[in-house]
mmCIF file of C-alpha atoms and ligand atoms in Angstrom:
data_model
loop_
_atom_site.group_PDB
_atom_site.id
_atom_site.type_symbol
_atom_site.label_atom_id
_atom_site.label_comp_id
_atom_site.label_asym_id
_atom_site.label_seq_id
_atom_site.Cartn_x
_atom_site.Cartn_y
_atom_site.Cartn_z
ATOM 1 C CA MET A 9 12.142 -15.722 0.676
ATOM 2 C CA LYS A 10 10.067 -12.574 0.185
ATOM 3 C CA THR A 11 12.060 -9.373 0.771
ATOM 4 C CA ILE A 12 9.032 -7.257 1.631
ATOM 5 C CA LYS A 13 5.680 -8.202 3.156
ATOM 6 C CA TRP A 14 2.446 -6.389 3.921
ATOM 7 C CA CYS A 15 1.049 -7.512 7.281
ATOM 8 C CA ASP A 16 -2.195 -5.658 8.030
ATOM 9 C CA GLY A 17 -0.964 -2.094 8.068
ATOM 10 C CA VAL A 18 2.686 -2.899 8.770
ATOM 11 C CA VAL A 19 5.437 -3.329 6.165
ATOM 12 C CA VAL A 20 8.000 -5.939 7.133
ATOM 13 C CA THR A 21 11.329 -6.022 5.343
ATOM 14 C CA ILE A 22 14.885 -7.216 5.826
ATOM 15 C CA ASP A 23 17.389 -4.470 6.671
ATOM 16 C CA GLN A 24 19.908 -4.771 3.833
ATOM 17 C CA THR A 25 22.433 -2.443 5.450
ATOM 18 C CA VAL A 26 23.374 -5.044 8.063
ATOM 19 C CA LEU A 27 23.421 -8.092 5.781
ATOM 20 C CA PRO A 28 25.126 -10.549 5.688
ATOM 21 C CA LEU A 29 26.392 -10.148 9.240
ATOM 22 C CA ARG A 30 22.911 -9.911 10.721
ATOM 23 C CA GLU A 31 19.481 -10.899 9.401
ATOM 24 C CA GLU A 32 17.296 -8.210 10.912
ATOM 25 C CA TRP A 33 13.656 -7.795 9.947
ATOM 26 C CA ILE A 34 12.275 -4.318 10.513
ATOM 27 C CA GLU A 35 8.691 -3.088 10.767
ATOM 28 C CA LEU A 36 7.647 0.113 9.034
ATOM 29 C CA ARG A 37 4.393 1.777 9.993
ATOM 30 C CA SER A 38 4.262 5.014 8.051
ATOM 31 C CA CYS A 39 5.096 6.507 4.694
ATOM 32 C CA MET A 40 7.857 8.508 6.441
ATOM 33 C CA GLU A 41 9.450 5.312 7.797
ATOM 34 C CA VAL A 42 9.333 3.719 4.346
ATOM 35 C CA ALA A 43 10.907 6.820 2.800
ATOM 36 C CA SER A 44 13.748 6.762 5.346
ATOM 37 C CA ALA A 45 14.335 3.042 4.770
ATOM 38 C CA ILE A 46 14.633 3.662 1.007
ATOM 39 C CA LYS A 47 16.951 6.649 1.518
ATOM 40 C CA GLU A 48 19.191 4.741 3.928
ATOM 41 C CA MET A 49 19.199 1.742 1.547
ATOM 42 C CA LYS A 50 17.670 -0.628 4.057
ATOM 43 C CA MET A 51 15.601 -1.429 0.997
ATOM 44 C CA ARG A 52 17.321 -0.971 -2.342
ATOM 45 C CA GLY A 53 17.245 -2.277 -5.914
ATOM 46 C CA ALA A 54 14.943 -0.666 -8.474
ATOM 47 C CA PRO A 55 11.974 -3.096 -8.406
ATOM 48 C CA LEU A 56 12.003 -3.311 -4.609
ATOM 49 C CA ILE A 57 12.128 0.468 -4.274
ATOM 50 C CA GLY A 58 9.055 0.660 -6.534
ATOM 51 C CA VAL A 59 7.020 -1.809 -4.501
ATOM 52 C CA ALA A 60 8.240 -0.262 -1.241
ATOM 53 C CA ALA A 61 6.966 3.141 -2.405
ATOM 54 C CA ALA A 62 3.609 1.589 -3.299
ATOM 55 C CA TYR A 63 3.470 0.021 0.163
ATOM 56 C CA GLY A 64 4.430 3.381 1.704
ATOM 57 C CA MET A 65 1.360 4.867 0.054
ATOM 58 C CA ALA A 66 -0.741 1.907 1.152
ATOM 59 C CA LEU A 67 0.401 2.612 4.741
ATOM 60 C CA ALA A 68 -0.697 6.238 4.357
ATOM 61 C CA ALA A 69 -4.083 5.012 3.098
ATOM 62 C CA TYR A 70 -4.444 2.351 5.796
ATOM 63 C CA HIS A 71 -3.694 4.702 8.703
ATOM 64 C CA SER A 72 -5.429 7.785 7.297
ATOM 65 C CA ASN A 73 -7.952 9.577 9.517
ATOM 66 C CA ALA A 74 -9.213 11.686 6.623
ATOM 67 C CA LYS A 75 -12.918 12.418 6.719
ATOM 68 C CA THR A 76 -13.332 13.328 3.060
ATOM 69 C CA ARG A 77 -11.938 12.120 -0.274
ATOM 70 C CA ARG A 78 -10.328 15.505 -0.777
ATOM 71 C CA GLU A 79 -8.518 15.301 2.566
ATOM 72 C CA PHE A 80 -7.448 11.712 1.794
ATOM 73 C CA MET A 81 -6.076 12.703 -1.630
ATOM 74 C CA ARG A 82 -4.139 15.592 -0.053
ATOM 75 C CA GLU A 83 -2.515 13.163 2.393
ATOM 76 C CA LEU A 84 -1.707 10.748 -0.411
ATOM 77 C CA GLU A 85 -0.131 13.514 -2.515
ATOM 78 C CA LYS A 86 1.993 14.546 0.464
ATOM 79 C CA CYS A 87 3.161 10.966 0.932
ATOM 80 C CA ALA A 88 3.921 10.696 -2.820
ATOM 81 C CA GLU A 89 6.049 13.837 -2.622
ATOM 82 C CA ILE A 90 8.051 12.498 0.337
ATOM 83 C CA LEU A 91 8.698 9.223 -1.482
ATOM 84 C CA ARG A 92 9.635 10.957 -4.758
ATOM 85 C CA ASN A 93 12.436 12.723 -2.887
ATOM 86 C CA THR A 94 14.168 9.598 -1.628
ATOM 87 C CA ARG A 95 16.302 8.398 -4.533
ATOM 88 C CA PRO A 96 16.300 10.001 -7.973
ATOM 89 C CA THR A 97 17.621 7.404 -10.407
ATOM 90 C CA ALA A 98 15.544 4.198 -10.377
ATOM 91 C CA VAL A 99 12.474 4.897 -12.503
ATOM 92 C CA ASN A 100 10.477 2.150 -10.753
ATOM 93 C CA LEU A 101 10.023 4.496 -7.795
ATOM 94 C CA PHE A 102 8.255 7.142 -9.909
ATOM 95 C CA TRP A 103 6.405 4.529 -11.955
ATOM 96 C CA ALA A 104 4.992 2.981 -8.768
ATOM 97 C CA ILE A 105 3.986 6.296 -7.187
ATOM 98 C CA ASP A 106 2.274 7.443 -10.401
ATOM 99 C CA ARG A 107 0.445 4.143 -10.706
ATOM 100 C CA ILE A 108 -0.944 4.416 -7.167
ATOM 101 C CA MET A 109 -1.894 8.071 -7.662
ATOM 102 C CA ASN A 110 -3.664 7.248 -10.948
ATOM 103 C CA LYS A 111 -5.514 4.404 -9.259
ATOM 104 C CA ALA A 112 -6.611 6.724 -6.453
ATOM 105 C CA ARG A 113 -7.693 9.478 -8.856
ATOM 106 C CA SER A 114 -9.781 7.093 -10.935
ATOM 107 C CA SER A 115 -11.310 5.337 -7.927
ATOM 108 C CA ARG A 116 -15.054 5.843 -7.587
ATOM 109 C CA GLY A 117 -17.287 5.117 -4.628
ATOM 110 C CA SER A 118 -16.888 5.831 -0.930
ATOM 111 C CA LEU A 119 -13.814 6.908 0.999
ATOM 112 C CA GLU A 120 -13.522 3.310 2.198
ATOM 113 C CA ASP A 121 -13.521 2.098 -1.432
ATOM 114 C CA LEU A 122 -10.768 4.575 -2.233
ATOM 115 C CA ARG A 123 -8.671 3.419 0.715
ATOM 116 C CA ARG A 124 -9.154 -0.213 -0.301
ATOM 117 C CA ASP A 125 -8.314 0.481 -3.960
ATOM 118 C CA VAL A 126 -4.969 2.035 -2.991
ATOM 119 C CA ILE A 127 -4.020 -0.870 -0.729
ATOM 120 C CA PHE A 128 -5.114 -3.517 -3.262
ATOM 121 C CA GLU A 129 -3.175 -1.809 -6.038
ATOM 122 C CA ALA A 130 0.007 -1.910 -3.939
ATOM 123 C CA LEU A 131 -0.514 -5.601 -3.137
ATOM 124 C CA LYS A 132 -1.167 -6.306 -6.803
ATOM 125 C CA MET A 133 2.082 -4.579 -7.767
ATOM 126 C CA ALA A 134 4.021 -6.773 -5.351
ATOM 127 C CA ASP A 135 2.470 -9.933 -6.837
ATOM 128 C CA GLU A 136 3.132 -8.708 -10.365
ATOM 129 C CA ASP A 137 6.774 -8.092 -9.496
ATOM 130 C CA VAL A 138 7.253 -11.732 -8.541
ATOM 131 C CA GLU A 139 5.400 -12.889 -11.646
ATOM 132 C CA MET A 140 7.480 -10.665 -13.949
ATOM 133 C CA ASN A 141 10.718 -11.845 -12.378
ATOM 134 C CA ARG A 142 9.738 -15.487 -12.878
ATOM 135 C CA ARG A 143 9.073 -14.721 -16.550
ATOM 136 C CA ILE A 144 12.388 -12.872 -16.884
ATOM 137 C CA GLY A 145 14.077 -15.945 -15.437
ATOM 138 C CA LYS A 146 12.324 -18.307 -17.825
ATOM 139 C CA HIS A 147 13.110 -16.229 -20.932
ATOM 140 C CA GLY A 148 16.681 -15.523 -19.901
ATOM 141 C CA ALA A 149 17.499 -19.106 -18.943
ATOM 142 C CA LYS A 150 17.415 -19.970 -22.657
ATOM 143 C CA LEU A 151 20.537 -17.842 -23.095
ATOM 144 C CA LEU A 152 22.538 -19.900 -20.591
ATOM 145 C CA SER A 153 24.174 -23.254 -21.297
ATOM 146 C CA ASN A 154 25.069 -25.975 -18.884
ATOM 147 C CA GLY A 155 28.449 -25.171 -17.327
ATOM 148 C CA ASP A 156 28.329 -21.403 -18.002
ATOM 149 C CA THR A 157 29.966 -18.918 -15.669
ATOM 150 C CA VAL A 158 28.034 -15.663 -15.397
ATOM 151 C CA LEU A 159 29.610 -12.473 -14.127
ATOM 152 C CA THR A 160 27.226 -10.053 -12.423
ATOM 153 C CA HIS A 161 27.581 -6.625 -10.889
ATOM 154 C CA CYS A 162 25.803 -5.215 -7.826
ATOM 155 C CA ASN A 163 22.785 -7.174 -6.585
ATOM 156 C CA ALA A 164 19.914 -7.790 -8.968
ATOM 157 C CA GLY A 165 18.601 -10.733 -7.000
ATOM 158 C CA SER A 166 15.692 -11.500 -4.685
ATOM 159 C CA LEU A 167 16.877 -8.780 -2.350
ATOM 160 C CA ALA A 168 16.508 -6.145 -5.064
ATOM 161 C CA THR A 169 12.957 -7.234 -5.839
ATOM 162 C CA VAL A 170 9.981 -8.691 -3.978
ATOM 163 C CA GLU A 171 11.270 -12.173 -4.766
ATOM 164 C CA TYR A 172 13.399 -14.068 -7.311
ATOM 165 C CA GLY A 173 15.381 -11.149 -8.766
ATOM 166 C CA THR A 174 16.073 -10.036 -12.337
ATOM 167 C CA ALA A 175 19.672 -10.813 -13.387
ATOM 168 C CA LEU A 176 19.803 -13.505 -10.724
ATOM 169 C CA ALA A 177 16.337 -14.738 -11.790
ATOM 170 C CA VAL A 178 17.985 -15.835 -15.036
ATOM 171 C CA VAL A 179 20.670 -17.703 -13.090
ATOM 172 C CA ARG A 180 18.092 -19.208 -10.706
ATOM 173 C CA ALA A 181 15.802 -20.346 -13.525
ATOM 174 C CA ALA A 182 18.674 -21.957 -15.435
ATOM 175 C CA TRP A 183 19.808 -23.649 -12.208
ATOM 176 C CA GLU A 184 16.258 -24.899 -11.540
ATOM 177 C CA GLU A 185 16.235 -26.346 -15.079
ATOM 178 C CA GLY A 186 19.256 -28.405 -14.065
ATOM 179 C CA LYS A 187 21.985 -26.348 -15.748
ATOM 180 C CA ARG A 188 25.130 -26.162 -13.635
ATOM 181 C CA ILE A 189 25.821 -22.437 -13.576
ATOM 182 C CA LYS A 190 28.523 -20.612 -11.651
ATOM 183 C CA VAL A 191 28.475 -16.948 -10.791
ATOM 184 C CA ILE A 192 31.314 -14.483 -10.404
ATOM 185 C CA ALA A 193 30.127 -11.568 -8.280
ATOM 186 C CA ASP A 194 31.836 -8.176 -8.452
ATOM 187 C CA GLU A 195 32.053 -6.796 -4.930
ATOM 188 C CA THR A 196 30.580 -3.464 -6.196
ATOM 189 C CA ARG A 197 32.329 -0.647 -4.387
ATOM 190 C CA PRO A 198 31.443 1.525 -2.577
ATOM 191 C CA ASN A 199 28.314 -0.058 -1.098
ATOM 192 C CA LEU A 200 29.433 -3.636 -1.641
ATOM 193 C CA GLN A 201 26.064 -4.994 -2.776
ATOM 194 C CA GLY A 202 27.909 -7.765 -4.645
ATOM 195 C CA ALA A 203 30.014 -8.868 -1.680
ATOM 196 C CA ARG A 204 27.309 -8.427 0.928
ATOM 197 C CA LEU A 205 24.090 -9.312 -0.894
ATOM 198 C CA THR A 206 24.728 -11.262 -4.104
ATOM 199 C CA ALA A 207 27.231 -13.573 -2.409
ATOM 200 C CA TYR A 208 24.835 -14.023 0.526
ATOM 201 C CA GLU A 209 21.752 -14.843 -1.486
ATOM 202 C CA LEU A 210 23.454 -17.156 -3.959
ATOM 203 C CA MET A 211 25.133 -19.081 -1.146
ATOM 204 C CA ARG A 212 21.724 -19.428 0.530
ATOM 205 C CA ALA A 213 20.322 -20.778 -2.738
ATOM 206 C CA GLY A 214 23.216 -23.236 -3.076
ATOM 207 C CA ILE A 215 24.384 -21.710 -6.385
ATOM 208 C CA PRO A 216 28.196 -21.590 -6.659
ATOM 209 C CA VAL A 217 29.484 -18.047 -6.370
ATOM 210 C CA THR A 218 32.991 -16.623 -6.427
ATOM 211 C CA LEU A 219 33.579 -13.110 -5.167
ATOM 212 C CA ILE A 220 36.056 -10.757 -6.849
ATOM 213 C CA THR A 221 36.920 -7.110 -6.352
ATOM 214 C CA ASP A 222 35.668 -4.865 -9.151
ATOM 215 C CA ASN A 223 39.122 -4.327 -10.608
ATOM 216 C CA MET A 224 39.552 -8.081 -11.181
ATOM 217 C CA ALA A 225 36.815 -8.253 -13.843
ATOM 218 C CA GLY A 226 39.227 -7.627 -16.738
ATOM 219 C CA TYR A 227 41.623 -10.260 -15.491
ATOM 220 C CA VAL A 228 38.975 -12.993 -15.116
ATOM 221 C CA MET A 229 37.601 -12.180 -18.575
ATOM 222 C CA SER A 230 41.060 -12.261 -20.152
ATOM 223 C CA LYS A 231 41.609 -15.683 -18.599
ATOM 224 C CA GLY A 232 38.468 -17.018 -20.292
ATOM 225 C CA LEU A 233 36.698 -17.502 -16.963
ATOM 226 C CA VAL A 234 33.501 -15.646 -17.928
ATOM 227 C CA ASP A 235 30.955 -16.898 -20.499
ATOM 228 C CA LYS A 236 28.248 -14.265 -20.077
ATOM 229 C CA VAL A 237 27.595 -11.059 -18.179
ATOM 230 C CA ILE A 238 24.114 -10.369 -16.807
ATOM 231 C CA VAL A 239 23.227 -7.225 -14.869
ATOM 232 C CA GLY A 240 20.029 -5.507 -13.747
ATOM 233 C CA ALA A 241 18.985 -1.926 -14.445
ATOM 234 C CA ASP A 242 17.632 1.089 -12.606
ATOM 235 C CA ARG A 243 16.331 2.759 -15.732
ATOM 236 C CA ILE A 244 16.507 1.843 -19.390
ATOM 237 C CA VAL A 245 16.243 4.925 -21.570
ATOM 238 C CA LYS A 246 16.247 5.382 -25.359
ATOM 239 C CA ASP A 247 20.005 5.307 -25.664
ATOM 240 C CA GLY A 248 21.356 3.448 -22.670
ATOM 241 C CA VAL A 249 21.079 1.423 -19.523
ATOM 242 C CA VAL A 250 21.427 3.192 -16.191
ATOM 243 C CA ASN A 251 22.682 0.804 -13.535
ATOM 244 C CA LYS A 252 25.033 0.566 -10.563
ATOM 245 C CA ILE A 253 28.309 2.431 -10.935
ATOM 246 C CA GLY A 254 30.837 0.126 -12.577
ATOM 247 C CA THR A 255 28.355 -1.502 -14.971
ATOM 248 C CA TYR A 256 29.669 0.545 -17.895
ATOM 249 C CA THR A 257 33.239 -0.610 -17.186
ATOM 250 C CA VAL A 258 32.082 -4.227 -17.160
ATOM 251 C CA ALA A 259 30.163 -3.735 -20.439
ATOM 252 C CA VAL A 260 33.212 -2.278 -22.209
ATOM 253 C CA LEU A 261 35.394 -5.093 -20.891
ATOM 254 C CA ALA A 262 32.841 -7.687 -22.017
ATOM 255 C CA GLU A 263 32.784 -6.237 -25.538
ATOM 256 C CA LYS A 264 36.599 -6.225 -25.669
ATOM 257 C CA HIS A 265 36.631 -9.926 -24.771
ATOM 258 C CA GLY A 266 33.723 -10.960 -27.014
ATOM 259 C CA ILE A 267 31.531 -11.899 -24.032
ATOM 260 C CA PRO A 268 27.747 -11.408 -24.389
ATOM 261 C CA PHE A 269 26.424 -8.632 -22.137
ATOM 262 C CA TYR A 270 22.769 -8.964 -21.100
ATOM 263 C CA VAL A 271 20.526 -6.659 -19.085
ATOM 264 C CA ALA A 272 17.608 -8.232 -17.198
ATOM 265 C CA ALA A 273 14.819 -5.884 -16.105
ATOM 266 C CA PRO A 274 11.031 -5.697 -16.024
ATOM 267 C CA THR A 275 9.289 -3.198 -18.328
ATOM 268 C CA SER A 276 8.563 -1.083 -15.227
ATOM 269 C CA THR A 277 12.263 -0.144 -15.488
ATOM 270 C CA PHE A 278 11.843 1.113 -19.090
ATOM 271 C CA ASP A 279 11.688 4.880 -19.498
ATOM 272 C CA LEU A 280 11.389 5.145 -23.248
ATOM 273 C CA SER A 281 10.543 8.821 -23.524
ATOM 274 C CA ARG A 282 13.860 9.913 -21.998
ATOM 275 C CA ARG A 283 17.516 9.859 -23.018
ATOM 276 C CA SER A 284 20.456 9.278 -20.708
ATOM 277 C CA LEU A 285 21.193 13.012 -20.474
ATOM 278 C CA ASP A 286 17.766 13.503 -18.834
ATOM 279 C CA VAL A 287 18.496 11.074 -16.002
ATOM 280 C CA ILE A 288 19.573 12.339 -12.588
ATOM 281 C CA ILE A 289 22.484 10.260 -11.367
ATOM 282 C CA GLU A 290 22.313 10.033 -7.595
ATOM 283 C CA GLU A 291 25.385 11.405 -5.840
ATOM 284 C CA ARG A 292 25.799 9.742 -2.461
ATOM 285 C CA ASP A 293 27.625 10.540 0.769
ATOM 286 C CA PRO A 294 31.442 10.868 0.311
ATOM 287 C CA GLU A 295 31.850 8.676 3.406
ATOM 288 C CA GLU A 296 30.874 5.652 1.312
ATOM 289 C CA VAL A 297 34.151 6.207 -0.576
ATOM 290 C CA THR A 298 36.420 7.451 2.189
ATOM 291 C CA HIS A 299 35.364 4.647 4.535
ATOM 292 C CA ILE A 300 34.839 0.918 4.395
ATOM 293 C CA GLY A 301 32.139 0.250 6.929
ATOM 294 C CA SER A 302 33.033 2.621 9.740
ATOM 295 C CA VAL A 303 36.790 2.538 9.065
ATOM 296 C CA ARG A 304 38.334 5.543 7.338
ATOM 297 C CA ILE A 305 40.674 4.546 4.486
ATOM 298 C CA ALA A 306 41.305 7.945 2.859
ATOM 299 C CA PRO A 307 42.924 11.086 4.235
ATOM 300 C CA GLU A 308 40.660 13.527 6.040
ATOM 301 C CA GLY A 309 39.517 16.336 3.705
ATOM 302 C CA VAL A 310 40.168 14.586 0.373
ATOM 303 C CA ASP A 311 37.816 15.554 -2.490
ATOM 304 C CA VAL A 312 35.487 12.714 -3.395
ATOM 305 C CA MET A 313 33.108 11.844 -6.223
ATOM 306 C CA ASN A 314 30.430 9.283 -5.490
ATOM 307 C CA PRO A 315 27.983 8.815 -8.374
ATOM 308 C CA ALA A 316 25.854 5.777 -7.538
ATOM 309 C CA PHE A 317 25.045 4.845 -11.149
ATOM 310 C CA ASP A 318 26.518 5.003 -14.631
ATOM 311 C CA ILE A 319 25.184 4.746 -18.156
ATOM 312 C CA THR A 320 26.014 1.951 -20.561
ATOM 313 C CA PRO A 321 25.321 2.958 -24.174
ATOM 314 C CA LEU A 322 23.038 0.464 -25.906
ATOM 315 C CA ARG A 323 25.704 -0.554 -28.414
ATOM 316 C CA TYR A 324 27.361 -2.581 -25.636
ATOM 317 C CA VAL A 325 24.149 -4.474 -24.828
ATOM 318 C CA ASP A 326 23.508 -7.755 -26.660
ATOM 319 C CA ALA A 327 19.946 -8.170 -25.416
ATOM 320 C CA ILE A 328 17.478 -6.951 -22.817
ATOM 321 C CA ILE A 329 15.667 -9.716 -20.982
ATOM 322 C CA CYS A 330 12.250 -8.578 -19.775
ATOM 323 C CA GLU A 331 9.009 -10.338 -18.839
ATOM 324 C CA LYS A 332 7.916 -10.214 -22.491
ATOM 325 C CA GLY A 333 10.953 -12.092 -23.770
ATOM 326 C CA VAL A 334 14.514 -11.537 -24.898
ATOM 327 C CA LEU A 335 14.660 -8.241 -26.792
ATOM 328 C CA THR A 336 17.395 -7.675 -29.335
ATOM 329 C CA LEU A 337 18.404 -4.068 -29.910
ATOM 330 C CA LYS A 338 16.165 -4.082 -33.015
ATOM 331 C CA ASP A 339 13.177 -5.190 -30.912
ATOM 332 C CA PHE A 340 14.009 -2.484 -28.403
ATOM 333 C CA GLN A 341 14.217 0.202 -31.138
ATOM 334 C CA ARG A 342 10.793 -0.909 -32.346
ATOM 335 C CA LEU A 343 9.402 -0.480 -28.821
ATOM 336 C CA ILE A 344 10.825 3.051 -28.669
ATOM 337 C CA GLU A 345 9.177 3.908 -31.981
ATOM 338 C CA GLU A 346 5.816 2.761 -30.598
ATOM 339 C CA VAL A 347 6.004 5.204 -27.652
HETATM 340 O O1 LIG B 424 21.943 1.504 -5.170
HETATM 341 P P1 LIG B 424 21.162 0.241 -5.326
HETATM 342 O O2 LIG B 424 21.677 -0.894 -4.519
HETATM 343 O O3 LIG B 424 19.681 0.463 -5.142
HETATM 344 O O4 LIG B 424 21.383 -0.131 -6.851
HETATM 345 C C1 LIG B 424 20.833 -1.313 -7.349
HETATM 346 C C2 LIG B 424 21.229 -1.614 -8.727
HETATM 347 O O5 LIG B 424 21.961 -0.884 -9.353
HETATM 348 C C3 LIG B 424 20.627 -2.822 -9.351
HETATM 349 O O6 LIG B 424 21.486 -3.379 -10.273
HETATM 350 C C4 LIG B 424 19.330 -2.428 -10.058
HETATM 351 O O7 LIG B 424 18.496 -1.692 -9.212
HETATM 352 C C5 LIG B 424 18.593 -3.609 -10.561
HETATM 353 S S1 LIG B 424 17.923 -4.558 -9.268
HETATM 354 C C6 LIG B 424 16.948 -5.776 -9.899
#
């Protein structure tokens, strides 16, 4: 199932805020609508956010009434600015916007050519996302053995990408090769992407999944119930992996129990010129913590912290699985030196 589709000037996507209770497909017709859908997390997950932003710019191009290239570029810049201000942490968003802007700037020919180049680039990025995820799956599947139980955090599946996922691509690929894999999904407070999305999509795929609350991870590891941990990433910087809040806790627990900890992400998630201190960690609405759904669980007026992501230092990471292969920390250091 594709999470996002381009249908002649309309972006169609599944509203992830109402899953798994309702499967609602929504239609987005402007860059503004795409930006709101990203902000409200109707679309979420780093690779999906990137492609969604590219599609947002393609919508601006498709519906533009600009009469000159200059006017068109001004509109595109405005759209880029709106999209850049949606969510600050996943680097894929900025990578995608920059790629579209660079394509537009280097486009030669008529205004029509320019419009077409922007739209084609966005469509190409969506296709590449699927291709990269398939490769991630294929490379990562080699790390899994028949009978393994994989613990994952948040949702790094189809729903976080155009299709197939990153961390869950590894599980899917191993499953498709005939390995009997089981997944333990952390519920992932406060937004519950594990409970709502990972459980939903694995059940749909027929892959066995057991849901736990986040604070059960240590217990299941201590009982020998976890063979490997695989998570996705929102940004991989020189010294760490930025991913959903709670990932760091899982990484430390995995190290304590001698369980391999893998990160699966496309190279569009790599940000090798920055360090973790340079990354803006999104702080979200306190209501996500004080409420579950629409039900208040904390006293009115309590102080709340709600960072949406944390940073796992690289020393806790056994390997990074990307479309190029399985990178050891040494391989990764080499990549950094090349930048
Ligand atoms: O806040 P979200 O749901 O957008 O956060 C998503 C994650 O943290 C994922 O693990 C990450 O984006 C990788 S998705 C392939």
